[in-house]
Amino acid sequence: MTIKIAIAGARGRMGTAAVQAINEASDMELVAILDYKYEGMYLHGSDVTDTPGGVPIYETLESLTADTLPDVLLELTNPDAVYKNMHDALTYGIRPVVGTSGLSLKSISQLAELADEKRIGGIIAPNFSIGAVLMMKFSAMAARYLNDVEIIEMHHDQKIDAPSGTAMKTAEMIMDVREPHCQGHPGEKETEEGARGADIDGMKIHSVRLPGFLAHQQVLLGAPGEMLTIRHDSFDRKCFMPGVLLAIREVMKKESLIYGLENIIE
């Protein structure tokens, strides 16, 4: 069976890589693009023109669905658009696969309820990199024994949200196995606000935004006399594509919303 896919965010750097990966997959077909502009035009590779024969572009999911009936919406836009796009996809019977970060746990819970009601699968992946997912899983394993933890995530300077979805997902996975407690000196004081980073259940998360980075994270786990560092680096968006294709194939088998690629990787 060929999986029919629509992409929201196809003109971005992640979207461009996804278009190429899907076009090269023998079991997938890119049938439509959801965009905030260029209604009625066509995507040819990375170019938008009015020449027929490319992938048609739509400004609403309603018109896109009526014309193309995709199985999956790959959502790669921004935090402001992701909730509506996911909600609309589930409403129209389209399985969302989401790589956009910025969804709150409350929003995820609401979308999970809608997916259960519709009996439609969906996957939210804070990070599509298999290596990054393994980094998160290894960090949660280690935190059972070394439960003083700090996370440093480093991204390019055009990333809007902080902390990153990967850092938050890592912290949530560690929270499942770590007894909540405040780290550091009990009388610790910040002489400059924010110097110690965000506080998540007593853990600290630090966000770095600089040109030259893509996506990087290290998890520091400390204990008396030792420290374990678990680090992952993404140097090219190609590293996300195996996870994207895996999520698309897996979502076709599901009838509920899955939060985190670690739940479909053994």
Short mmCIF file of C-alpha atoms in Angstrom, two decimals, residues 107-223:
data_model
loop_
_atom_site.label_atom_id
_atom_site.label_comp_id
_atom_site.label_asym_id
_atom_site.label_seq_id
_atom_site.Cartn_x
_atom_site.Cartn_y
_atom_site.Cartn_z
CA SER A 107 -2.60 20.54 24.47
CA ILE A 108 -1.12 17.09 23.94
CA SER A 109 -3.69 15.64 26.34
CA GLN A 110 -6.54 17.33 24.45
CA LEU A 111 -5.25 16.02 21.13
CA ALA A 112 -4.85 12.53 22.59
CA GLU A 113 -8.52 12.58 23.63
CA LEU A 114 -9.55 13.58 20.10
CA ALA A 115 -7.38 10.83 18.57
CA ASP A 116 -8.97 8.26 20.90
CA GLU A 117 -12.43 9.53 19.98
CA LYS A 118 -11.66 9.27 16.24
CA ARG A 119 -9.64 6.04 16.68
CA ILE A 120 -6.90 7.59 14.55
CA GLY A 121 -3.17 7.27 15.15
CA GLY A 122 -0.86 10.24 15.59
CA ILE A 123 2.77 10.70 16.56
CA ILE A 124 4.39 13.74 18.17
CA ALA A 125 8.18 13.49 17.98
CA PRO A 126 10.14 16.23 19.78
CA ASN A 127 13.12 14.85 17.87
CA PHE A 128 13.11 12.55 14.82
CA SER A 129 16.77 11.64 15.14
CA ILE A 130 17.21 8.00 16.18
CA GLY A 131 20.44 8.95 17.94
CA ALA A 132 18.71 11.72 19.91
CA VAL A 133 15.94 9.34 20.97
CA LEU A 134 18.54 6.84 22.19
CA MET A 135 20.25 9.69 24.08
CA MET A 136 16.96 10.40 25.88
CA LYS A 137 16.40 6.72 26.67
CA PHE A 138 19.95 6.27 27.96
CA SER A 139 19.59 9.41 30.10
CA ALA A 140 16.44 8.08 31.74
CA MET A 141 18.17 4.75 32.40
CA ALA A 142 21.13 6.50 34.02
CA ALA A 143 18.94 8.82 36.11
CA ARG A 144 17.67 5.83 38.10
CA TYR A 145 21.12 5.70 39.69
CA LEU A 146 22.54 9.21 39.18
CA ASN A 147 19.62 11.51 39.92
CA ASP A 148 21.27 14.92 40.07
CA VAL A 149 20.81 16.07 36.48
CA GLU A 150 21.37 19.16 34.35
CA ILE A 151 20.56 19.43 30.64
CA ILE A 152 22.29 21.75 28.19
CA GLU A 153 20.61 22.06 24.80
CA MET A 154 22.21 24.02 21.96
CA HIS A 155 20.43 25.09 18.78
CA HIS A 156 20.74 27.53 15.89
CA ASP A 157 19.84 31.14 16.63
CA GLN A 158 16.62 31.04 14.57
CA LYS A 159 14.90 28.56 16.88
CA ILE A 160 11.93 30.27 18.52
CA ASP A 161 11.09 28.14 21.57
CA ALA A 162 13.24 27.49 24.63
CA PRO A 163 13.80 25.05 26.19
CA SER A 164 13.70 22.77 23.16
CA GLY A 165 11.11 20.04 22.84
CA THR A 166 13.91 17.48 23.06
CA ALA A 167 15.15 18.92 26.37
CA MET A 168 11.63 18.97 27.80
CA LYS A 169 10.95 15.42 26.66
CA THR A 170 14.26 14.30 28.17
CA ALA A 171 13.33 15.92 31.48
CA GLU A 172 9.87 14.31 31.43
CA MET A 173 11.39 10.87 30.83
CA ILE A 174 13.82 11.42 33.70
CA MET A 175 10.98 12.65 35.95
CA ASP A 176 9.33 9.24 35.55
CA VAL A 177 12.25 7.56 37.33
CA ARG A 178 13.75 10.34 39.49
CA GLU A 179 12.57 11.33 42.97
CA PRO A 180 11.85 15.09 42.82
CA HIS A 181 14.39 17.16 44.73
CA CYS A 182 16.19 20.48 44.47
CA GLN A 183 19.80 20.24 43.40
CA GLY A 184 22.78 22.25 44.54
CA HIS A 185 23.31 24.23 47.73
CA PRO A 186 20.08 24.82 49.69
CA GLY A 187 21.04 28.47 50.11
CA GLU A 188 21.92 29.01 46.45
CA LYS A 189 21.11 32.51 45.10
CA GLU A 190 21.21 33.82 41.56
CA THR A 191 23.05 37.13 41.39
CA GLU A 192 21.79 37.42 37.80
CA GLU A 193 18.25 36.18 37.07
CA GLY A 194 18.21 33.02 34.97
CA ALA A 195 21.84 32.14 35.63
CA ARG A 196 20.89 28.64 36.79
CA GLY A 197 18.51 27.96 33.92
CA ALA A 198 14.94 26.66 33.91
CA ASP A 199 13.86 24.53 36.85
CA ILE A 200 11.99 21.33 35.96
CA ASP A 201 11.17 19.23 39.01
CA GLY A 202 14.45 20.34 40.60
CA MET A 203 16.53 19.67 37.47
CA LYS A 204 18.09 22.53 35.52
CA ILE A 205 17.80 23.09 31.76
CA HIS A 206 20.06 25.56 29.95
CA SER A 207 19.34 26.77 26.40
CA VAL A 208 22.06 28.01 24.05
CA ARG A 209 21.18 29.79 20.79
CA LEU A 210 24.05 30.58 18.42
CA PRO A 211 24.72 30.64 14.69
CA GLY A 212 26.70 27.59 13.63
CA PHE A 213 24.70 25.13 15.70
CA LEU A 214 21.99 22.83 14.35
CA ALA A 215 20.68 20.66 17.23
CA HIS A 216 22.81 19.41 20.10
CA GLN A 217 22.17 18.27 23.66
CA GLN A 218 24.17 16.97 26.58
CA VAL A 219 22.79 15.51 29.78
CA LEU A 220 25.06 15.78 32.82
CA LEU A 221 24.43 13.31 35.64
CA GLY A 222 26.46 13.82 38.81
CA ALA A 223 27.18 11.81 41.95
#
